C-alpha positions as semicolon CSV with decimal commas, in nm:
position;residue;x (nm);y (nm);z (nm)
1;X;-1,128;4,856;-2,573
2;X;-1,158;4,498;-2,688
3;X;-1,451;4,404;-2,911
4;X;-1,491;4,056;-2,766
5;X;-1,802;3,982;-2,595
6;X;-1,750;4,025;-2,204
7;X;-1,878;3,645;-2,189
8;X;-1,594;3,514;-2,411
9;X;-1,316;3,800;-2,196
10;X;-1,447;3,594;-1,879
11;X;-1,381;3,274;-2,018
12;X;-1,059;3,395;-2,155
13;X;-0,964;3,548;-1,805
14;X;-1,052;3,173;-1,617
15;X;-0,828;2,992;-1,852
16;X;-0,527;3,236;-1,800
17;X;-0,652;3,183;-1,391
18;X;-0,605;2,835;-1,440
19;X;-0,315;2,792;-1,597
20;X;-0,116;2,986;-1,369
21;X;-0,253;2,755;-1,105
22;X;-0,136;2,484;-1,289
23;X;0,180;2,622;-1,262
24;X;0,191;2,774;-0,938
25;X;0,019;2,574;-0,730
26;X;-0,109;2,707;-0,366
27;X;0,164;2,550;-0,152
28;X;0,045;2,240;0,075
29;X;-0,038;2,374;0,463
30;X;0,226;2,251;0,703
31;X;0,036;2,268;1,052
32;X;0,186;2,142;1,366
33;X;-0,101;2,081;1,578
34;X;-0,094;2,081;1,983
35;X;-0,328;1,770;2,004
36;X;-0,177;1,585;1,754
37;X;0,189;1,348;1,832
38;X;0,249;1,167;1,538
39;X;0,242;1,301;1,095
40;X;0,358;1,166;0,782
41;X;0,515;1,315;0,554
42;X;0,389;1,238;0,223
43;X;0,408;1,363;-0,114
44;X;0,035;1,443;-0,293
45;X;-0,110;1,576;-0,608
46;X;-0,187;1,916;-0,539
47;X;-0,347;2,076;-0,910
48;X;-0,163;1,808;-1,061
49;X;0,176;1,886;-0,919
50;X;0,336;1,673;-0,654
51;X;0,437;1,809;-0,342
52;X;0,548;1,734;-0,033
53;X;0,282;1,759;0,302
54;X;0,216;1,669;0,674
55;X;-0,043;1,442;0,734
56;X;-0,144;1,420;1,107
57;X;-0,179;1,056;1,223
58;X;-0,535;1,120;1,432
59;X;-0,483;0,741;1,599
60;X;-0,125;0,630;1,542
61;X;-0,007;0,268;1,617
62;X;0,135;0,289;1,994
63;X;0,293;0,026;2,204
64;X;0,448;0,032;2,535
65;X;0,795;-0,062;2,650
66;X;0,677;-0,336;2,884
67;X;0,481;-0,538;2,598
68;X;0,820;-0,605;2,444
69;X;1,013;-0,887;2,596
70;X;1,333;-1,043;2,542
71;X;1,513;-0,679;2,445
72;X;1,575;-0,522;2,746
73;X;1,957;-0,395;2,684
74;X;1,776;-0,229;2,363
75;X;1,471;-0,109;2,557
76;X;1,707;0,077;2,805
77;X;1,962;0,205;2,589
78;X;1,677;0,360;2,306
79;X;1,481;0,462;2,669
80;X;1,759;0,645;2,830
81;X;1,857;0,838;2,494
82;X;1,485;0,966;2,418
83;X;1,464;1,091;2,786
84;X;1,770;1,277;2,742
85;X;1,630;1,429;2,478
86;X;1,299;1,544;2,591
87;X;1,470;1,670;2,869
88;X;1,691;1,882;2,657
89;X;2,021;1,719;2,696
90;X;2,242;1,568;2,480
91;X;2,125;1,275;2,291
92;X;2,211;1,091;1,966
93;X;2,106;0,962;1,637
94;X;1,973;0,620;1,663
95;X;2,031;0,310;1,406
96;X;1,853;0,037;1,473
97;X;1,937;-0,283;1,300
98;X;1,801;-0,688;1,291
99;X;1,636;-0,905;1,166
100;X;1,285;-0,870;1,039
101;X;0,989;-0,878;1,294
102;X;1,252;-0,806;1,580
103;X;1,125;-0,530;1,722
104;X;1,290;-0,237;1,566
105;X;1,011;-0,025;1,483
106;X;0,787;-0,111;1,802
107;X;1,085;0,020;1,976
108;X;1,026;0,358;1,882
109;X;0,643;0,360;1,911
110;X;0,722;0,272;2,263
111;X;0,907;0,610;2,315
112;X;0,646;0,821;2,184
113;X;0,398;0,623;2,362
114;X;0,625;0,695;2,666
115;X;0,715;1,002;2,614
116;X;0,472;1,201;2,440
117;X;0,296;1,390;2,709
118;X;0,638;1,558;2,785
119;X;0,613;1,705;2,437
120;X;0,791;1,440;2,179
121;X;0,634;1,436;1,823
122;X;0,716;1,156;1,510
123;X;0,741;1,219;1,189
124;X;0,749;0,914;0,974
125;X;0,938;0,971;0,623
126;X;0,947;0,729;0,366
127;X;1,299;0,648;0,211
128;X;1,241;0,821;-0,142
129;X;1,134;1,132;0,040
130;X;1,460;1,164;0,259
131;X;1,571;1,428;0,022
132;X;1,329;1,631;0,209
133;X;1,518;1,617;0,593
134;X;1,647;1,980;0,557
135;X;1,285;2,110;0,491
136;X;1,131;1,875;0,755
137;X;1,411;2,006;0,977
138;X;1,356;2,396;0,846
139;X;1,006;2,331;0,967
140;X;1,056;2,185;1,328
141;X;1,305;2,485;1,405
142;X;1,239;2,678;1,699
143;X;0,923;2,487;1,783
144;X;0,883;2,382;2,153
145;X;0,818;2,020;2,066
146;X;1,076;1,777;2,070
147;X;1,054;1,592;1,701
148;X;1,210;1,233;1,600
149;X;1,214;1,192;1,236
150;X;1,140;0,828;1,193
151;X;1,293;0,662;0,857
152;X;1,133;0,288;0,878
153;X;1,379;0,011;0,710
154;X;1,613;0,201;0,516
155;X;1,875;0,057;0,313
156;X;1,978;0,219;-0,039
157;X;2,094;0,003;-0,351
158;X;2,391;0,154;-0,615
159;X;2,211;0,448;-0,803
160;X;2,002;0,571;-0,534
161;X;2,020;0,901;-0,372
162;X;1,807;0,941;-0,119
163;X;2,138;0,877;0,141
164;X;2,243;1,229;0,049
165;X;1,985;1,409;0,251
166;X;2,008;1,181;0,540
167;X;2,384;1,244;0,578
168;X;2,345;1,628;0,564
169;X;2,106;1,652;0,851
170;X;2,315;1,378;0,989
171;X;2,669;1,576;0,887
172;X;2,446;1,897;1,033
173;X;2,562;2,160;0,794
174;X;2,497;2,483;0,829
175;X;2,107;2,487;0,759
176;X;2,051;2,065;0,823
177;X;2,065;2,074;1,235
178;X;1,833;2,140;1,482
179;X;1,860;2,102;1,891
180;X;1,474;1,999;1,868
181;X;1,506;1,721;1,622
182;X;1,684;1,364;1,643
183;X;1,659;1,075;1,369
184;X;1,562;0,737;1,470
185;X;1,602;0,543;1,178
186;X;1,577;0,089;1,143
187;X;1,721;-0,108;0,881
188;X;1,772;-0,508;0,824
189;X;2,128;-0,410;0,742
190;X;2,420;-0,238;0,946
191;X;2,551;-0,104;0,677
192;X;2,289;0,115;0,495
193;X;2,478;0,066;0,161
194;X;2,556;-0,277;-0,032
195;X;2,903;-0,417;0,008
196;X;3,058;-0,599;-0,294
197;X;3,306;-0,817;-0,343
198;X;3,466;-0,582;-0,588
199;X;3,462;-0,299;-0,328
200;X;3,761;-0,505;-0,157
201;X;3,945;-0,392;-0,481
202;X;3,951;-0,013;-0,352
203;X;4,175;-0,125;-0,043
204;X;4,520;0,045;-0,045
205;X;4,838;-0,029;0,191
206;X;5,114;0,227;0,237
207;X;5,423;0,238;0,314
208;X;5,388;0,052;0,626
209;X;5,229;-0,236;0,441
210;X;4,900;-0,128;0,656
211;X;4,585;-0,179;0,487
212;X;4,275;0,137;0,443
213;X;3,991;0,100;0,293
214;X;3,953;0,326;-0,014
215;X;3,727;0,600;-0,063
216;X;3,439;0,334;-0,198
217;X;3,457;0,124;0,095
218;X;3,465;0,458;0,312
219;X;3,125;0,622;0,170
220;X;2,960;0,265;0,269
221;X;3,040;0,230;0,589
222;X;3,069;0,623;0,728
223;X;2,671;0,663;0,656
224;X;2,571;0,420;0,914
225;X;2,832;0,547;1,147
226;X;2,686;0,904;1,148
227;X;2,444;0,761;1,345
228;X;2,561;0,841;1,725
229;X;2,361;0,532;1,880
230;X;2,365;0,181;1,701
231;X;2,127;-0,031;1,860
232;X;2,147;-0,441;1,736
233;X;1,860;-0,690;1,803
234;X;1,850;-1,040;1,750
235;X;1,618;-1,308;1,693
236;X;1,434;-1,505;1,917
237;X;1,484;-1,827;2,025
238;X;1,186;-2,096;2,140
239;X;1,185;-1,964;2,495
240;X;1,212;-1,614;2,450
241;X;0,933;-1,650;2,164
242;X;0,718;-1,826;2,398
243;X;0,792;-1,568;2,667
244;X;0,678;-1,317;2,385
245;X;0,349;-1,511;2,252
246;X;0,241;-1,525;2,660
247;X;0,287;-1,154;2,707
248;X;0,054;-1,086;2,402
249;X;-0,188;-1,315;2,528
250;X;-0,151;-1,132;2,850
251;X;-0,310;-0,812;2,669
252;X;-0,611;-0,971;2,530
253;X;-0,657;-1,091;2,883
254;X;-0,512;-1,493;2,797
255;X;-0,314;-1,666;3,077
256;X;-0,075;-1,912;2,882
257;X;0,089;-2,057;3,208
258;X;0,161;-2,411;3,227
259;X;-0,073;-2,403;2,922
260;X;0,125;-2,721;2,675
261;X;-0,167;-2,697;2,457
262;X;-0,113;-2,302;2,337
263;X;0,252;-2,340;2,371
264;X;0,231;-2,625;2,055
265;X;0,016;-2,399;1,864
266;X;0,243;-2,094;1,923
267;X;0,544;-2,329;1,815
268;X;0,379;-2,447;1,532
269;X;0,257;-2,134;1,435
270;X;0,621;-1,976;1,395
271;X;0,756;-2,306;1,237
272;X;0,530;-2,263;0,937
273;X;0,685;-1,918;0,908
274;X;1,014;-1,993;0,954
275;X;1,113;-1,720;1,209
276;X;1,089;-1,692;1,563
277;X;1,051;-1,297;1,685
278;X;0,799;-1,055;1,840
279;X;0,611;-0,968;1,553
280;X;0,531;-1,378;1,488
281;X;0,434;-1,389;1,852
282;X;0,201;-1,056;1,826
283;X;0,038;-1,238;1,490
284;X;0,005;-1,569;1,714
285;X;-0,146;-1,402;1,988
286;X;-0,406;-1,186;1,764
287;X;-0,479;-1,523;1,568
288;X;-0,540;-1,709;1,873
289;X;-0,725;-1,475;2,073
290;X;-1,002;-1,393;1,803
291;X;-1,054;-1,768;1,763
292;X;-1,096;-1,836;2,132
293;X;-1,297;-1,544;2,182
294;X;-1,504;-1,611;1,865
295;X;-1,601;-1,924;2,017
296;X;-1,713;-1,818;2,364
């Protein structure tokens, strides 16, 4: 028996507890709740060891399809493909590409706005988490929900590696596939990897004289075409940004009709920030209706 004082075994004891916490940490609590349609999935501290976890989104950021003007090809086409998909039919991989403000990611707020009473669920994963997919994808298994995994302006730079886990629940190898998930993923570029001058250099002909791209040029280009759905949008120009700007206005109650007076501010507005799209029409409209209303 030990001669230590049972105060100074207890302490002992605690410190041995807490360094195997340290070590072990309790893993974080994945729960999939009924009421809840939209998580992130974050990485946190958890006794100072990071590690990856579902956040529910108690109010997340909806929109719905008919507030979006100007992209009805892309409303359609991203529409059609999620209903497919909730119904349980066959339906691809999205890649949505454009400029900046276009509409990309409002696009796919729409669908769970539109869709989520029949059961679709979002989870929103940063791009240095995508590593991650096949245990996202581990975890939606066999659920009855239908899940998108939203990746929000991707694009990857030499180096990075993050790409790798997207392209094996992409590739859908043996544990990375699921009937119950999709990906629905927006980037500024088409190409999710950087294209170099020097990549040209990799080109080979053969015997024909006919030219293939080499193996560098192939790894750019096949990530983006994993994707079964590619999905372009394209800036606005002065009409279809005023069309935008009075459809905003619209939903803080705002008629802009005939209206020269807002229709200067509104250009004016998107001058200064040197881009015409829906997002610059949704700041306009925000701007402008909590100045009018302010003053009433």
């Amino acid at each position: 028996m030990s001669d230590l004082p049972l105060q100074q075994i207890i302490e002992q004891l605690e410190r041995i507890a807490n360094s195997l916490n340290n070590a072990f940490p309790p893993p974080p609590v994945y729960s999939i709740k009924e009421d809840v349609i939209a998580y992130l999935w974050e990485h946190r501290f958890y006794n100072g060891i990071e590690q990856p976890t579902l956040i529910p989104v108690e109010e997340p950021n909806l929109i719905a399809f008919e507030d979006l003007q100007n992209i009805d090809r892309q409303k359609a086409l991203i529409e059609q493909n999620t209903r497919q998909f909730v119904e349980g039919l066959p339906a691809n991989n999205v890649l949505l590409t454009g400029a900046r403000g276009t509409g990309k990611s409002s696009l796919i707020k729409a669908c769970l706005n539109a869709f989520h009473t029949k059961g679709l669920r979002l989870i929103e994963v940063d791009k240095e988490h995508l590593m991650d997919l096949p245990q996202i994808i581990s975890m939606t298994r066999g659920r009855p929900e239908r899940f998108i995994i939203f990746c929000d302006d991707i694009s990857f730079e030499e180096g990075e590696t993050g790409y790798k886990g997207l392209k094996t629940v992409l590739d859908g190898s043996i544990a990375g596939k699921s009937d119950n998930t999709l990906i629905y993923a927006t980037s500024n570029r088409k190409h999710l990897m950087p294209e170099r001058i020097d990549d040209n250099l990799s080109y080979r002909t053969d015997h024909n004289g006919e030219i293939h791209p080499g193996e560098v040029i192939e790894e750019k280009i096949s990530l983006s075409e994993r994707f079964g759905l590619w999905i372009s949008i394209y800036g606005f120009n002065q009409e279809q940004y005023l069309t935008a700007v009075s459809q905003w206005l619209t939903t803080y109650g705002i008629d802009m009709a005939g209206n020269e007076a807002i229709e200067k501010e509104a250009i004016r507005w998107a001058t200064y920030r040197g881009s015409r799209s829906g997002r610059i029409a949704a700041q306009f409209a925000k701007d402008y209706a909590g100045r009018l209303k302010s003053t009433q």
